[in-house]
CSV table of C-alpha atoms in Angstrom, one decimal:
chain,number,residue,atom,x,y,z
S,29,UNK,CA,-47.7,-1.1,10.4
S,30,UNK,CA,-44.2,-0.2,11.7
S,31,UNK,CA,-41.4,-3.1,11.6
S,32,UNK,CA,-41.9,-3.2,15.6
S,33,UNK,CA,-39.8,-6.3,16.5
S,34,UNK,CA,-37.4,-4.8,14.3
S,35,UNK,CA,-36.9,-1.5,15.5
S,36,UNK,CA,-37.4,-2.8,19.4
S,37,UNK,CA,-34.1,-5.5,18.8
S,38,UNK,CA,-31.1,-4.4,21.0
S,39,UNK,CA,-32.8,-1.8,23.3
S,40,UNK,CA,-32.4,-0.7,26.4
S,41,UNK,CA,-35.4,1.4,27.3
S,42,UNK,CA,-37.6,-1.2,25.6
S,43,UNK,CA,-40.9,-0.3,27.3
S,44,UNK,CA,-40.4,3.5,26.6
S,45,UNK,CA,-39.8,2.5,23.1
S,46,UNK,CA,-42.7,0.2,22.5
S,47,UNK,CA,-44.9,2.6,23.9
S,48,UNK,CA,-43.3,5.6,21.2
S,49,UNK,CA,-44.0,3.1,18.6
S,50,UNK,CA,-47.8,2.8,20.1
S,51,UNK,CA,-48.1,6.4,19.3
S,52,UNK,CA,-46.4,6.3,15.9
S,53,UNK,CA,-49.0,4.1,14.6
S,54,UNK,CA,-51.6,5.8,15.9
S,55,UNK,CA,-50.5,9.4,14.6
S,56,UNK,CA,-49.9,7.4,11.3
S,57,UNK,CA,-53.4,5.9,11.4
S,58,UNK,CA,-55.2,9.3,12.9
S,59,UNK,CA,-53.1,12.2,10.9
S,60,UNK,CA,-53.2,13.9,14.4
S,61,UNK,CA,-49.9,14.6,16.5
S,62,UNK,CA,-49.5,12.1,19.2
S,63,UNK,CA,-47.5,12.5,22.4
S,64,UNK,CA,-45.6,10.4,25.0
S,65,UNK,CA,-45.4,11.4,28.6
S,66,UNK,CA,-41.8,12.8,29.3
S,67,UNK,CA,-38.9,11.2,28.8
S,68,UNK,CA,-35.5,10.6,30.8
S,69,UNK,CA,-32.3,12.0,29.0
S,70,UNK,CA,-31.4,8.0,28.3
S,71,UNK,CA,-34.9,7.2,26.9
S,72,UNK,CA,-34.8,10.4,25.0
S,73,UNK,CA,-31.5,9.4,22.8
S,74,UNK,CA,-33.0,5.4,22.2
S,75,UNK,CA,-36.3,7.2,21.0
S,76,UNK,CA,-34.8,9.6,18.5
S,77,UNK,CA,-32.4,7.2,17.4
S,78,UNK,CA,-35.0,4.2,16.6
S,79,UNK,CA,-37.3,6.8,14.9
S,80,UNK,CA,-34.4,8.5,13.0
S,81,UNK,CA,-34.8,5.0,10.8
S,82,UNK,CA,-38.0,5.9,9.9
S,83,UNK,CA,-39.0,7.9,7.1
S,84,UNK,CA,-43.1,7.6,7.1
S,85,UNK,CA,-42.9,10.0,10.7
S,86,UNK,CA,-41.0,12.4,12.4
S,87,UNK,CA,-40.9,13.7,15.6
S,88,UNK,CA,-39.5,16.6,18.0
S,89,UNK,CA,-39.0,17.1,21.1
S,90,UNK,CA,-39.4,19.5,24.0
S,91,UNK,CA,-39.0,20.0,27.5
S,92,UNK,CA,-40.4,23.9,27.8
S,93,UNK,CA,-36.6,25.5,27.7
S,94,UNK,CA,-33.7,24.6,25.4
S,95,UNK,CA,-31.7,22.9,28.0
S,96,UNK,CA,-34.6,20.7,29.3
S,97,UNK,CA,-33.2,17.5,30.7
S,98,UNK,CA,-36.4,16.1,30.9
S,99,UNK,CA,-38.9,16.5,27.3
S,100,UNK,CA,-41.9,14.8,25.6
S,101,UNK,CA,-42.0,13.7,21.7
S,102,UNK,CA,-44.6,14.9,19.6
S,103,UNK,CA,-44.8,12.1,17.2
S,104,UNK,CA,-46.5,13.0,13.7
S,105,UNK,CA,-46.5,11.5,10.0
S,106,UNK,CA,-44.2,12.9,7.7
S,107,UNK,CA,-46.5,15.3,5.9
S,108,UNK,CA,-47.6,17.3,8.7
S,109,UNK,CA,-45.2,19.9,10.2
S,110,UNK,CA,-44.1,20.1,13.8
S,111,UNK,CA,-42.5,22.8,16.0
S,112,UNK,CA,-41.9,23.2,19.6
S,113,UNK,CA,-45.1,24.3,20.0
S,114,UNK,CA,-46.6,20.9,18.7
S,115,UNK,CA,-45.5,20.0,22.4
S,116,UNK,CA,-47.8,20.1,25.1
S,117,UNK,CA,-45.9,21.3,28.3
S,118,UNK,CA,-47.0,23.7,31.1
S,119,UNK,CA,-45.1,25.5,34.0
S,120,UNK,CA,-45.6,26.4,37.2
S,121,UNK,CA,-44.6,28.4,40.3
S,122,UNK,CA,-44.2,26.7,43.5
S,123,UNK,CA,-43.9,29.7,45.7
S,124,UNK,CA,-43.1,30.0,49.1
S,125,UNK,CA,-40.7,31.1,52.4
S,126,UNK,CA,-37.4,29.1,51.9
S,127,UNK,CA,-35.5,31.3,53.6
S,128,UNK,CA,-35.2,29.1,57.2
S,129,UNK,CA,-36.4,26.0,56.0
S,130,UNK,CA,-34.0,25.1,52.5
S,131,UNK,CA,-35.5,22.5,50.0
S,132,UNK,CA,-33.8,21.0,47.4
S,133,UNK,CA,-35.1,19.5,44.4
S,134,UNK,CA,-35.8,16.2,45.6
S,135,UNK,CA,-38.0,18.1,48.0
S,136,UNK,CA,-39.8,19.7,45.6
S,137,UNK,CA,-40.1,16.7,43.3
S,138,UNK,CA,-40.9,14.2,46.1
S,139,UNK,CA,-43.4,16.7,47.2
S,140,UNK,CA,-45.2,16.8,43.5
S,141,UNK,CA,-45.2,12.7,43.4
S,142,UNK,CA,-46.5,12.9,46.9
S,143,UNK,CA,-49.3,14.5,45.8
S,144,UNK,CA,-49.8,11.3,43.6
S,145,UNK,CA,-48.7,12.0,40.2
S,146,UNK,CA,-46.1,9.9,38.1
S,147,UNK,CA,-42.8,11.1,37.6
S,148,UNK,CA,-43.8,10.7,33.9
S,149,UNK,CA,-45.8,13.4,34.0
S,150,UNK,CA,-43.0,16.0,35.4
S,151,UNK,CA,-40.5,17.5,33.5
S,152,UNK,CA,-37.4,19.2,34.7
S,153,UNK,CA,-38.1,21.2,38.0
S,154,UNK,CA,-36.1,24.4,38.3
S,155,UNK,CA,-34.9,25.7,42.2
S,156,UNK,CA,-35.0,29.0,43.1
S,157,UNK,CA,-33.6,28.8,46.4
S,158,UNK,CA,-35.3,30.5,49.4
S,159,UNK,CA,-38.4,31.7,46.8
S,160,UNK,CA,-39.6,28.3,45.9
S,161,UNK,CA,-39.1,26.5,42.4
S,162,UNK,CA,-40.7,26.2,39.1
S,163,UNK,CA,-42.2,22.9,37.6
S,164,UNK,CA,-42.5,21.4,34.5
S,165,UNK,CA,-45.5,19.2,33.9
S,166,UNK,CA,-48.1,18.3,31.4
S,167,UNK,CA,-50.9,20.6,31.0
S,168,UNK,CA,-53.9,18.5,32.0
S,169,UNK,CA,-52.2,18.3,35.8
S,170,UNK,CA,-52.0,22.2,36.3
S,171,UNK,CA,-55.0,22.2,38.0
S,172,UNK,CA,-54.9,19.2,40.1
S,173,UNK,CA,-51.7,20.6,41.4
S,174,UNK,CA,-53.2,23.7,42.5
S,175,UNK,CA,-55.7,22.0,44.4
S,176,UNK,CA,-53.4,19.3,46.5
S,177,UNK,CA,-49.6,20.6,46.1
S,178,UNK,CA,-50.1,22.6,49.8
S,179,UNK,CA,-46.9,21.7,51.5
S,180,UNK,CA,-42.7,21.6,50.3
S,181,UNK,CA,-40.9,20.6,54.0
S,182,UNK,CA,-42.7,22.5,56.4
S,183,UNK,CA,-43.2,25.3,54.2
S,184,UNK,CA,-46.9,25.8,53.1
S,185,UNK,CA,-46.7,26.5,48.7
S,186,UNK,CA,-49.1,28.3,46.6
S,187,UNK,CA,-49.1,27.3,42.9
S,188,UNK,CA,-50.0,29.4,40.0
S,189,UNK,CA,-50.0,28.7,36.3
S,190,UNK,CA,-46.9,30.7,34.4
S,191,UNK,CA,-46.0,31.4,30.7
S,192,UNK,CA,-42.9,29.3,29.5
S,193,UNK,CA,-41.1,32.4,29.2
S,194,UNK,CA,-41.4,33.2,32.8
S,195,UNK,CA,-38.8,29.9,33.5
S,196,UNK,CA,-36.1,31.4,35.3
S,197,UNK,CA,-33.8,29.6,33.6
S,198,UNK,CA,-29.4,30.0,34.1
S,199,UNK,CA,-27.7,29.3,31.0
S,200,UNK,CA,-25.0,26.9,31.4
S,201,UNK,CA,-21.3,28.3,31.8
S,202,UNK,CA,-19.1,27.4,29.1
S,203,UNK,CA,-15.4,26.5,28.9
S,204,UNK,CA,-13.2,25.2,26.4
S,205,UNK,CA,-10.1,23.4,27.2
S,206,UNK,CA,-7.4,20.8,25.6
S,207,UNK,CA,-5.9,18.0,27.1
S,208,UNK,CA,-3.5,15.8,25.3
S,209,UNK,CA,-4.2,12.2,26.5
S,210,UNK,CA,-2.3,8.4,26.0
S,211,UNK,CA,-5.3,6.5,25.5
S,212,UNK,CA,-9.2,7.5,25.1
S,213,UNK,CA,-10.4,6.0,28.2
S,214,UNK,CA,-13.5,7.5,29.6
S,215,UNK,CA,-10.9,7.9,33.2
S,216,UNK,CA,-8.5,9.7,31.3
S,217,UNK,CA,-10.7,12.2,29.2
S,218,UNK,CA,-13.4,12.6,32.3
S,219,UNK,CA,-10.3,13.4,35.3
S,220,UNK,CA,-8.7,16.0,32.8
S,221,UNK,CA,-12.3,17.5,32.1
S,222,UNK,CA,-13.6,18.0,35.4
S,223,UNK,CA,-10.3,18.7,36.8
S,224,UNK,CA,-10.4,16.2,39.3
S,225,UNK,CA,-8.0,13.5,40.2
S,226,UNK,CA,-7.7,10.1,37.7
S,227,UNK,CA,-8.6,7.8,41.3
S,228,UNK,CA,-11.3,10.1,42.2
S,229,UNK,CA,-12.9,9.6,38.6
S,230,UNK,CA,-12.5,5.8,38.8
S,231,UNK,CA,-14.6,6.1,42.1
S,232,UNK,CA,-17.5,8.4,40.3
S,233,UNK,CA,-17.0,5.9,37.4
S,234,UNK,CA,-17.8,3.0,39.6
S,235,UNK,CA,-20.3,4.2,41.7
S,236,UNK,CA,-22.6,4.7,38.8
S,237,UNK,CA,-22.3,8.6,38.5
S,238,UNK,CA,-21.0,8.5,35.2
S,239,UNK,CA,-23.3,8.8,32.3
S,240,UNK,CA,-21.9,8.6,28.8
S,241,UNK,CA,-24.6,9.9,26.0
S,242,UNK,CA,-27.1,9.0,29.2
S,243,UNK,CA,-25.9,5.8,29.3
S,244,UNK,CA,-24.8,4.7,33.0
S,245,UNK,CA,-21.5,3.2,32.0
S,246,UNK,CA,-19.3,2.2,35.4
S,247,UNK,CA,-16.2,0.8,33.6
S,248,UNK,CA,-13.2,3.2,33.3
S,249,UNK,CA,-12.1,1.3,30.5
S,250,UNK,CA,-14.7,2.4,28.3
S,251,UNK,CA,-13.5,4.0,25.1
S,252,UNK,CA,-14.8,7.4,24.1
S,253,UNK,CA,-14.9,9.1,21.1
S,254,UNK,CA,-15.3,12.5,19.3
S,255,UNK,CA,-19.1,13.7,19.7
S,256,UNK,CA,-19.4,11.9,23.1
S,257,UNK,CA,-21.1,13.5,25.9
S,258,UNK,CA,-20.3,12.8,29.5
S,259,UNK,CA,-22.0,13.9,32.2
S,260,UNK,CA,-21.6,13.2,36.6
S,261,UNK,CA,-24.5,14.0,38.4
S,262,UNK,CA,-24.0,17.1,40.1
S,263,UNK,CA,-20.6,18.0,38.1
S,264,UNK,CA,-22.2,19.4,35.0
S,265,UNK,CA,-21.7,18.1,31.4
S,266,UNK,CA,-18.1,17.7,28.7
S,267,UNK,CA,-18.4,17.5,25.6
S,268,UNK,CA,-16.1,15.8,23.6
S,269,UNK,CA,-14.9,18.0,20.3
S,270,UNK,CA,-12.0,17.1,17.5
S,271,UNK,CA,-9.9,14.7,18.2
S,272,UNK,CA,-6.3,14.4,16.5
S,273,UNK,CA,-3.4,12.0,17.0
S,274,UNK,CA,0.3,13.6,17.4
S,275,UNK,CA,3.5,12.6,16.1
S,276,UNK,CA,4.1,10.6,19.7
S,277,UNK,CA,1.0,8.7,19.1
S,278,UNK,CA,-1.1,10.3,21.8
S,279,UNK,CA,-3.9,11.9,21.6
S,280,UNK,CA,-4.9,15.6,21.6
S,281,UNK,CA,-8.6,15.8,22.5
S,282,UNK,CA,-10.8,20.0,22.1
S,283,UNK,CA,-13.0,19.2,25.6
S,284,UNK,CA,-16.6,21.6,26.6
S,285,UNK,CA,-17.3,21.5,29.7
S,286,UNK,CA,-20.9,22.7,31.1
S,287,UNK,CA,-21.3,24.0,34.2
């Protein structure tokens, strides 16, 4: 049995974790791969971090595309080997006439869990503007989808099965950038990253549209470090590189930011 009381002390997500742990044992006491539905960028991090502890199973996860926000764990002992294909994921096409009727993807994802399935059970939904989108969910749901998904806004859908490789998927832009900074607030480093004014950070910050390593963190005092990731939603992602201290005592900071 796994130290569960243990591993659970201190957690945020401690439902999602329990329930990782659930599958652990049982892919410890089966020698088959276990999975967990999918799992939110925050739960994600706790997850591999708690099992990262453990040396009796491993895990890996996947989302159907490298830059999946949203991915499930295969859970296995030790011994047996895992790839990305040791995840169960499926995609479809939600296709249909955009062109005078625009959804976004809360449309298309309120329109999946309308059709009464758990978020759990989705993964990252990509938008392809006036065409329709592409969905991420587990395989057993392909074909209930088919049968009820009928309807995005007024526009009547059809959905059809595709191959992972079929995602029409942007990779994010990329720039590098340097700021030199008195202090290593999350204010400081964020404003100079996204390029946006220090009050209008403090606002983001606030408001809860900050995440720091998909954490919700609204104080604009909080300290970050080298390795840190920050996203806003909406804004894209920086991550935080070297860091190095100058003669005046401030401190010169290597940003990437994601678009």
């Amino acid at each position: 049995m796994l130290p569960r009381e243990e591993l659970l002390k201190g957690i945020e997500n401690r439902e999602c974790v329990a329930r990782a742990i659930d599958q652990a044992e049982q892919a410890l006491k089966t020698w088959e791969i276990s999975m967990t539905d999918f799992l939110s960028p925050p739960e994600l991090a706790e997850t591999q971090k708690v099992f990262s502890r453990l040396t009796e199973v491993q895990l890996i996860a996947w989302g159907g595309y490298p830059q999946a926000e949203r991915q499930r764990l295969a859970i296995a002992r030790s011994e047996i080997p895992l790839d990305n294909s040791s995840v169960s994921v499926a995609a479809l096409e939600i296709a249909g006439n955009f062109l005078f009727d625009t959804a976004s993807h809360r449309d298309f994802l309120g329109s999946i869990l309308g059709s009464g399935i758990v978020r759990e059970k989705t993964g990252d939904v990509i938008v392809l503007g006036e065409r329709g989108a592409q969905a991420i969910v587990v395989p057993e749901l392909v074909e209930y989808l088919e049968m009820h998904l009928k309807q995005v806004r007024s526009v009547p859908v059809q959905i059809q099965r595709i191959e992972l490789s079929e995602l029409k998927i942007k990779e994010p832009k990329k720039k590098e950038l340097t700021t030199v900074e008195a202090s290593m607030r999350l204010d400081a480093i964020a404003s100079a990253g996204f390029g946006m004014s220090r009050s209008k950070m403090v606002d983001l910050i606030e408001g809860g549209d900050v995440r720091v390593n998909w954490k919700d963190i609204t104080q604009s005092s909080h300290i970050i470090k080298s390795g840190d990731l920050v996203a806003i939603r909406g804004k894209g992602r920086l991550e935080v590189g070297e860091v190095m201290v100058t003669k005046k005592d401030r401190y010169r900071i290597q940003l990437t930011r994601y678009i």
